Amino acid sequence: QVQLVESGGGLVQPGGSLTLSCLTSGFILDYHAIAWFRQAPGKKREAVSCSTSSDDYTYYADSVKGRFTIHRDTAENMIYLRMSSLKPEDTAVYYCATDPWDSACRGNTWDFSSWGQGTQVTVSS
């Protein structure tokens, strides 16, 4: 059974940093594309970042380029999103996602099959 559990959200001041974690189980992380999405109140869910199974292709939304980094630790079955220089507009519920097909990331279809429950990130002074 595939399970994804996010943690690490919270309240952070503008300009601060936060690392989100996603513990995965029930599948081999090495063979899956990974992603982070976010959804702010009243807005559509958007793709923040993704990486193919071999990490040979990585995507970042223009709004987070240079500030966010996606990373996987296959030994620990973890997916991370390191966030720095946070802005109030980064406030959202963040979700990790995986899919056995790289096309979900490389083809920008965003058709990821497995999702976590989400973790709230609030950037405010």
Short mmCIF file of N, CA and C in Angstrom, two decimals:
data_model
loop_
_atom_site.label_atom_id
_atom_site.label_comp_id
_atom_site.label_asym_id
_atom_site.label_seq_id
_atom_site.Cartn_x
_atom_site.Cartn_y
_atom_site.Cartn_z
N GLN A 1 0.85 -1.19 0.00
CA GLN A 1 0.00 0.00 0.00
C GLN A 1 0.89 1.25 0.00
N VAL A 2 0.70 2.10 -1.00
CA VAL A 2 1.49 3.32 -1.10
C VAL A 2 1.01 4.32 -0.06
N GLN A 3 1.95 4.87 0.69
CA GLN A 3 1.62 5.91 1.66
C GLN A 3 2.64 7.03 1.59
N LEU A 4 2.15 8.26 1.68
CA LEU A 4 3.00 9.45 1.72
C LEU A 4 2.55 10.30 2.90
N VAL A 5 3.47 10.66 3.77
CA VAL A 5 3.13 11.44 4.96
C VAL A 5 4.06 12.65 5.05
N GLU A 6 3.48 13.84 4.90
CA GLU A 6 4.28 15.07 4.97
C GLU A 6 4.43 15.54 6.41
N SER A 7 5.50 16.28 6.64
CA SER A 7 5.72 16.94 7.92
C SER A 7 6.65 18.13 7.68
N GLY A 8 6.78 18.96 8.71
CA GLY A 8 7.73 20.06 8.63
C GLY A 8 7.12 21.42 8.37
N GLY A 9 5.81 21.48 8.14
CA GLY A 9 5.18 22.78 7.93
C GLY A 9 5.12 23.57 9.21
N GLY A 10 4.75 24.85 9.08
CA GLY A 10 4.64 25.70 10.26
C GLY A 10 4.61 27.15 9.89
N LEU A 11 4.78 27.98 10.91
CA LEU A 11 4.80 29.43 10.73
C LEU A 11 6.25 29.91 10.65
N VAL A 12 6.55 30.70 9.64
CA VAL A 12 7.90 31.22 9.46
C VAL A 12 7.82 32.67 9.01
N GLN A 13 8.79 33.46 9.41
CA GLN A 13 8.80 34.87 9.03
C GLN A 13 9.28 35.04 7.59
N PRO A 14 8.85 36.11 6.94
CA PRO A 14 9.37 36.39 5.59
C PRO A 14 10.89 36.43 5.58
N GLY A 15 11.45 35.80 4.56
CA GLY A 15 12.91 35.71 4.47
C GLY A 15 13.48 34.48 5.14
N GLY A 16 12.65 33.77 5.86
CA GLY A 16 13.11 32.59 6.58
C GLY A 16 13.17 31.34 5.71
N SER A 17 13.56 30.23 6.35
CA SER A 17 13.71 28.96 5.65
C SER A 17 12.92 27.87 6.35
N LEU A 18 12.58 26.86 5.58
CA LEU A 18 11.83 25.72 6.11
C LEU A 18 12.10 24.53 5.20
N THR A 19 12.19 23.34 5.77
CA THR A 19 12.33 22.13 4.98
C THR A 19 11.14 21.21 5.24
N LEU A 20 10.43 20.88 4.19
CA LEU A 20 9.33 19.94 4.27
C LEU A 20 9.84 18.54 4.01
N SER A 21 9.28 17.57 4.71
CA SER A 21 9.66 16.17 4.55
C SER A 21 8.44 15.35 4.16
N CYS A 22 8.69 14.29 3.43
CA CYS A 22 7.62 13.38 3.01
C CYS A 22 8.14 11.96 3.15
N LEU A 23 7.60 11.24 4.13
CA LEU A 23 8.00 9.85 4.36
C LEU A 23 7.17 8.96 3.46
N THR A 24 7.82 8.13 2.66
CA THR A 24 7.12 7.27 1.72
C THR A 24 7.24 5.81 2.13
N SER A 25 6.25 5.01 1.72
CA SER A 25 6.29 3.57 1.99
C SER A 25 5.40 2.85 0.98
N GLY A 26 5.65 1.55 0.82
CA GLY A 26 4.82 0.74 -0.06
C GLY A 26 5.28 0.68 -1.50
N PHE A 27 6.41 1.32 -1.81
CA PHE A 27 6.93 1.27 -3.18
C PHE A 27 8.41 1.63 -3.15
N ILE A 28 9.09 1.43 -4.29
CA ILE A 28 10.52 1.73 -4.37
C ILE A 28 10.69 3.15 -4.88
N LEU A 29 11.14 4.03 -4.02
CA LEU A 29 11.22 5.44 -4.35
C LEU A 29 12.13 5.73 -5.56
N ASP A 30 13.18 4.90 -5.71
CA ASP A 30 14.12 5.10 -6.83
C ASP A 30 13.42 5.08 -8.19
N TYR A 31 12.31 4.37 -8.30
CA TYR A 31 11.67 4.13 -9.59
C TYR A 31 10.47 5.05 -9.84
N HIS A 32 10.33 6.06 -9.01
CA HIS A 32 9.17 6.95 -9.13
C HIS A 32 9.58 8.40 -9.37
N ALA A 33 8.79 9.08 -10.18
CA ALA A 33 8.90 10.53 -10.25
C ALA A 33 8.33 11.10 -8.95
N ILE A 34 8.88 12.22 -8.51
CA ILE A 34 8.43 12.84 -7.26
C ILE A 34 8.06 14.29 -7.51
N ALA A 35 7.23 14.84 -6.65
CA ALA A 35 6.79 16.22 -6.85
C ALA A 35 6.29 16.83 -5.55
N TRP A 36 6.29 18.15 -5.54
CA TRP A 36 5.62 18.93 -4.51
C TRP A 36 4.65 19.88 -5.20
N PHE A 37 3.44 19.94 -4.67
CA PHE A 37 2.41 20.86 -5.11
C PHE A 37 2.02 21.74 -3.93
N ARG A 38 1.31 22.82 -4.22
CA ARG A 38 0.77 23.65 -3.15
C ARG A 38 -0.57 24.23 -3.58
N GLN A 39 -1.38 24.53 -2.57
CA GLN A 39 -2.67 25.16 -2.83
C GLN A 39 -2.92 26.21 -1.76
N ALA A 40 -3.03 27.44 -2.22
CA ALA A 40 -3.34 28.56 -1.33
C ALA A 40 -4.85 28.74 -1.26
N PRO A 41 -5.36 29.36 -0.20
CA PRO A 41 -6.81 29.56 -0.08
C PRO A 41 -7.36 30.30 -1.29
N GLY A 42 -8.43 29.75 -1.87
CA GLY A 42 -9.09 30.40 -2.99
C GLY A 42 -8.38 30.27 -4.31
N LYS A 43 -7.28 29.50 -4.34
CA LYS A 43 -6.52 29.35 -5.57
C LYS A 43 -6.47 27.89 -6.00
N LYS A 44 -6.14 27.69 -7.27
CA LYS A 44 -5.98 26.34 -7.79
C LYS A 44 -4.68 25.73 -7.28
N ARG A 45 -4.65 24.40 -7.19
CA ARG A 45 -3.42 23.72 -6.83
C ARG A 45 -2.40 23.94 -7.94
N GLU A 46 -1.15 24.19 -7.56
CA GLU A 46 -0.11 24.40 -8.55
C GLU A 46 1.09 23.52 -8.27
N ALA A 47 1.78 23.15 -9.34
CA ALA A 47 3.01 22.37 -9.22
C ALA A 47 4.14 23.30 -8.80
N VAL A 48 4.84 22.92 -7.76
CA VAL A 48 5.97 23.71 -7.28
C VAL A 48 7.28 23.17 -7.86
N SER A 49 7.43 21.86 -7.81
CA SER A 49 8.67 21.24 -8.28
C SER A 49 8.43 19.77 -8.52
N CYS A 50 9.19 19.20 -9.44
CA CYS A 50 9.16 17.75 -9.63
C CYS A 50 10.51 17.27 -10.13
N SER A 51 10.72 15.97 -10.03
CA SER A 51 11.96 15.37 -10.52
C SER A 51 11.64 13.98 -11.03
N THR A 52 12.26 13.59 -12.14
CA THR A 52 12.05 12.25 -12.68
C THR A 52 12.74 11.19 -11.83
N SER A 53 12.46 9.94 -12.10
CA SER A 53 12.94 8.85 -11.25
C SER A 53 14.46 8.83 -11.12
N SER A 54 15.15 9.15 -12.23
CA SER A 54 16.61 9.17 -12.18
C SER A 54 17.16 10.54 -11.86
N ASP A 55 16.26 11.49 -11.58
CA ASP A 55 16.64 12.87 -11.27
C ASP A 55 17.42 13.53 -12.41
N ASP A 56 17.18 13.06 -13.66
CA ASP A 56 17.87 13.67 -14.79
C ASP A 56 17.11 14.87 -15.32
N TYR A 57 15.89 15.07 -14.87
CA TYR A 57 15.08 16.24 -15.23
C TYR A 57 14.40 16.73 -13.97
N THR A 58 14.55 18.02 -13.73
CA THR A 58 13.92 18.65 -12.57
C THR A 58 13.22 19.92 -13.01
N TYR A 59 12.04 20.14 -12.48
CA TYR A 59 11.24 21.32 -12.81
C TYR A 59 11.02 22.15 -11.55
N TYR A 60 11.07 23.46 -11.72
CA TYR A 60 10.67 24.39 -10.66
C TYR A 60 9.77 25.45 -11.26
N ALA A 61 8.69 25.78 -10.57
CA ALA A 61 7.85 26.89 -10.98
C ALA A 61 8.68 28.17 -10.95
N ASP A 62 8.39 29.07 -11.87
CA ASP A 62 9.15 30.32 -11.93
C ASP A 62 9.14 31.06 -10.59
N SER A 63 8.05 30.96 -9.88
CA SER A 63 7.90 31.70 -8.62
C SER A 63 8.83 31.19 -7.51
N VAL A 64 9.40 29.98 -7.67
CA VAL A 64 10.24 29.42 -6.61
C VAL A 64 11.66 29.13 -7.06
N LYS A 65 11.96 29.36 -8.34
CA LYS A 65 13.31 29.08 -8.85
C LYS A 65 14.36 29.84 -8.07
N GLY A 66 15.42 29.13 -7.71
CA GLY A 66 16.50 29.74 -6.95
C GLY A 66 16.25 29.79 -5.46
N ARG A 67 15.05 29.46 -5.03
CA ARG A 67 14.71 29.51 -3.59
C ARG A 67 14.37 28.13 -3.03
N PHE A 68 13.79 27.26 -3.86
CA PHE A 68 13.35 25.94 -3.41
C PHE A 68 14.22 24.86 -4.07
N THR A 69 14.42 23.75 -3.36
CA THR A 69 15.16 22.61 -3.89
C THR A 69 14.44 21.32 -3.52
N ILE A 70 14.19 20.48 -4.52
CA ILE A 70 13.58 19.17 -4.29
C ILE A 70 14.71 18.15 -4.19
N HIS A 71 14.51 17.18 -3.30
CA HIS A 71 15.57 16.20 -3.06
C HIS A 71 14.96 14.91 -2.55
N ARG A 72 15.55 13.77 -2.93
CA ARG A 72 15.09 12.51 -2.40
C ARG A 72 16.24 11.76 -1.72
N ASP A 73 15.94 11.07 -0.65
CA ASP A 73 16.89 10.20 0.03
C ASP A 73 16.32 8.79 -0.05
N THR A 74 16.81 8.00 -0.98
CA THR A 74 16.22 6.68 -1.21
C THR A 74 16.52 5.71 -0.06
N ALA A 75 17.64 5.93 0.64
CA ALA A 75 17.96 5.06 1.77
C ALA A 75 16.96 5.24 2.91
N GLU A 76 16.45 6.45 3.05
CA GLU A 76 15.50 6.77 4.12
C GLU A 76 14.06 6.81 3.62
N ASN A 77 13.86 6.60 2.32
CA ASN A 77 12.52 6.68 1.71
C ASN A 77 11.86 8.03 1.94
N MET A 78 12.66 9.08 1.82
CA MET A 78 12.17 10.43 2.10
C MET A 78 12.26 11.32 0.86
N ILE A 79 11.30 12.23 0.76
CA ILE A 79 11.33 13.32 -0.23
C ILE A 79 11.36 14.61 0.55
N TYR A 80 12.19 15.55 0.11
CA TYR A 80 12.32 16.82 0.81
C TYR A 80 12.05 17.99 -0.14
N LEU A 81 11.59 19.09 0.46
CA LEU A 81 11.53 20.36 -0.25
C LEU A 81 12.17 21.39 0.66
N ARG A 82 13.35 21.83 0.27
CA ARG A 82 14.04 22.87 1.04
C ARG A 82 13.61 24.22 0.49
N MET A 83 13.11 25.08 1.38
CA MET A 83 12.58 26.38 0.98
C MET A 83 13.35 27.47 1.71
N SER A 84 13.78 28.47 0.97
CA SER A 84 14.49 29.59 1.58
C SER A 84 13.94 30.89 1.03
N SER A 85 14.34 31.99 1.64
CA SER A 85 13.86 33.33 1.23
C SER A 85 12.34 33.32 1.06
N LEU A 86 11.67 32.76 2.04
CA LEU A 86 10.22 32.59 1.94
C LEU A 86 9.51 33.93 1.91
N LYS A 87 8.40 33.95 1.15
CA LYS A 87 7.59 35.15 0.98
C LYS A 87 6.17 34.86 1.44
N PRO A 88 5.41 35.89 1.81
CA PRO A 88 4.02 35.66 2.21
C PRO A 88 3.22 34.91 1.15
N GLU A 89 3.56 35.13 -0.12
CA GLU A 89 2.82 34.45 -1.19
C GLU A 89 3.15 32.96 -1.29
N ASP A 90 4.11 32.48 -0.52
CA ASP A 90 4.39 31.05 -0.45
C ASP A 90 3.45 30.34 0.53
N THR A 91 2.64 31.10 1.24
CA THR A 91 1.70 30.51 2.18
C THR A 91 0.71 29.61 1.44
N ALA A 92 0.62 28.36 1.89
CA ALA A 92 -0.25 27.38 1.22
C ALA A 92 -0.17 26.05 1.97
N VAL A 93 -1.04 25.13 1.60
CA VAL A 93 -0.90 23.74 2.01
C VAL A 93 -0.03 23.06 0.95
N TYR A 94 1.02 22.41 1.40
CA TYR A 94 1.97 21.75 0.50
C TYR A 94 1.75 20.25 0.52
N TYR A 95 1.75 19.65 -0.67
CA TYR A 95 1.52 18.22 -0.83
C TYR A 95 2.69 17.57 -1.56
N CYS A 96 3.13 16.41 -1.11
CA CYS A 96 4.08 15.63 -1.89
C CYS A 96 3.30 14.62 -2.71
N ALA A 97 3.89 14.21 -3.82
CA ALA A 97 3.21 13.28 -4.73
C ALA A 97 4.25 12.44 -5.46
N THR A 98 3.84 11.23 -5.86
CA THR A 98 4.73 10.36 -6.63
C THR A 98 3.94 9.66 -7.73
N ASP A 99 4.68 9.18 -8.73
CA ASP A 99 4.07 8.42 -9.81
C ASP A 99 5.12 7.53 -10.46
N PRO A 100 4.76 6.32 -10.86
CA PRO A 100 5.75 5.43 -11.48
C PRO A 100 6.16 5.88 -12.88
N TRP A 101 5.43 6.80 -13.49
CA TRP A 101 5.75 7.26 -14.83
C TRP A 101 6.41 8.64 -14.79
N ASP A 102 7.56 8.76 -15.42
CA ASP A 102 8.27 10.03 -15.48
C ASP A 102 7.50 11.10 -16.26
N SER A 103 6.60 10.66 -17.13
CA SER A 103 5.85 11.63 -17.93
C SER A 103 5.03 12.58 -17.07
N ALA A 104 4.69 12.13 -15.87
CA ALA A 104 3.93 13.02 -14.97
C ALA A 104 4.74 14.29 -14.67
N CYS A 105 6.07 14.15 -14.67
CA CYS A 105 6.95 15.30 -14.42
C CYS A 105 7.50 15.84 -15.72
N ARG A 106 8.21 15.01 -16.47
CA ARG A 106 8.89 15.46 -17.67
C ARG A 106 7.91 16.04 -18.69
N GLY A 107 6.72 15.42 -18.80
CA GLY A 107 5.73 15.88 -19.77
C GLY A 107 4.82 16.95 -19.21
N ASN A 108 5.09 17.34 -17.94
CA ASN A 108 4.28 18.37 -17.28
C ASN A 108 2.79 18.04 -17.31
N THR A 109 2.46 16.75 -17.26
CA THR A 109 1.05 16.39 -17.21
C THR A 109 0.51 16.54 -15.79
N TRP A 110 1.43 16.48 -14.79
CA TRP A 110 1.07 16.61 -13.38
C TRP A 110 0.07 15.55 -12.95
N ASP A 111 0.03 14.44 -13.66
CA ASP A 111 -0.92 13.36 -13.38
C ASP A 111 -0.29 12.37 -12.40
N PHE A 112 0.00 12.84 -11.20
CA PHE A 112 0.60 12.01 -10.17
C PHE A 112 -0.47 11.17 -9.49
N SER A 113 -0.17 9.91 -9.24
CA SER A 113 -1.18 8.97 -8.76
C SER A 113 -1.26 8.84 -7.24
N SER A 114 -0.20 9.18 -6.53
CA SER A 114 -0.20 9.03 -5.08
C SER A 114 0.11 10.37 -4.42
N TRP A 115 -0.64 10.67 -3.35
CA TRP A 115 -0.56 11.98 -2.70
C TRP A 115 -0.52 11.84 -1.19
N GLY A 116 0.16 12.80 -0.57
CA GLY A 116 0.11 12.91 0.88
C GLY A 116 -1.10 13.73 1.30
N GLN A 117 -1.22 13.91 2.62
CA GLN A 117 -2.39 14.60 3.16
C GLN A 117 -2.19 16.12 3.23
N GLY A 118 -0.97 16.57 3.07
CA GLY A 118 -0.68 18.00 3.06
C GLY A 118 -0.15 18.51 4.39
N THR A 119 0.65 19.56 4.31
CA THR A 119 1.16 20.23 5.50
C THR A 119 1.10 21.74 5.26
N GLN A 120 0.64 22.47 6.27
CA GLN A 120 0.42 23.92 6.13
C GLN A 120 1.73 24.68 6.33
N VAL A 121 2.00 25.59 5.41
CA VAL A 121 3.12 26.53 5.54
C VAL A 121 2.54 27.93 5.54
N THR A 122 2.85 28.68 6.58
CA THR A 122 2.38 30.06 6.69
C THR A 122 3.59 30.98 6.83
N VAL A 123 3.69 31.94 5.92
CA VAL A 123 4.80 32.90 5.95
C VAL A 123 4.21 34.25 6.34
N SER A 124 4.54 34.69 7.53
CA SER A 124 3.96 35.91 8.06
C SER A 124 4.81 36.46 9.19
N SER A 125 4.80 37.78 9.30
CA SER A 125 5.52 38.41 10.41
C SER A 125 4.57 38.63 11.59
#
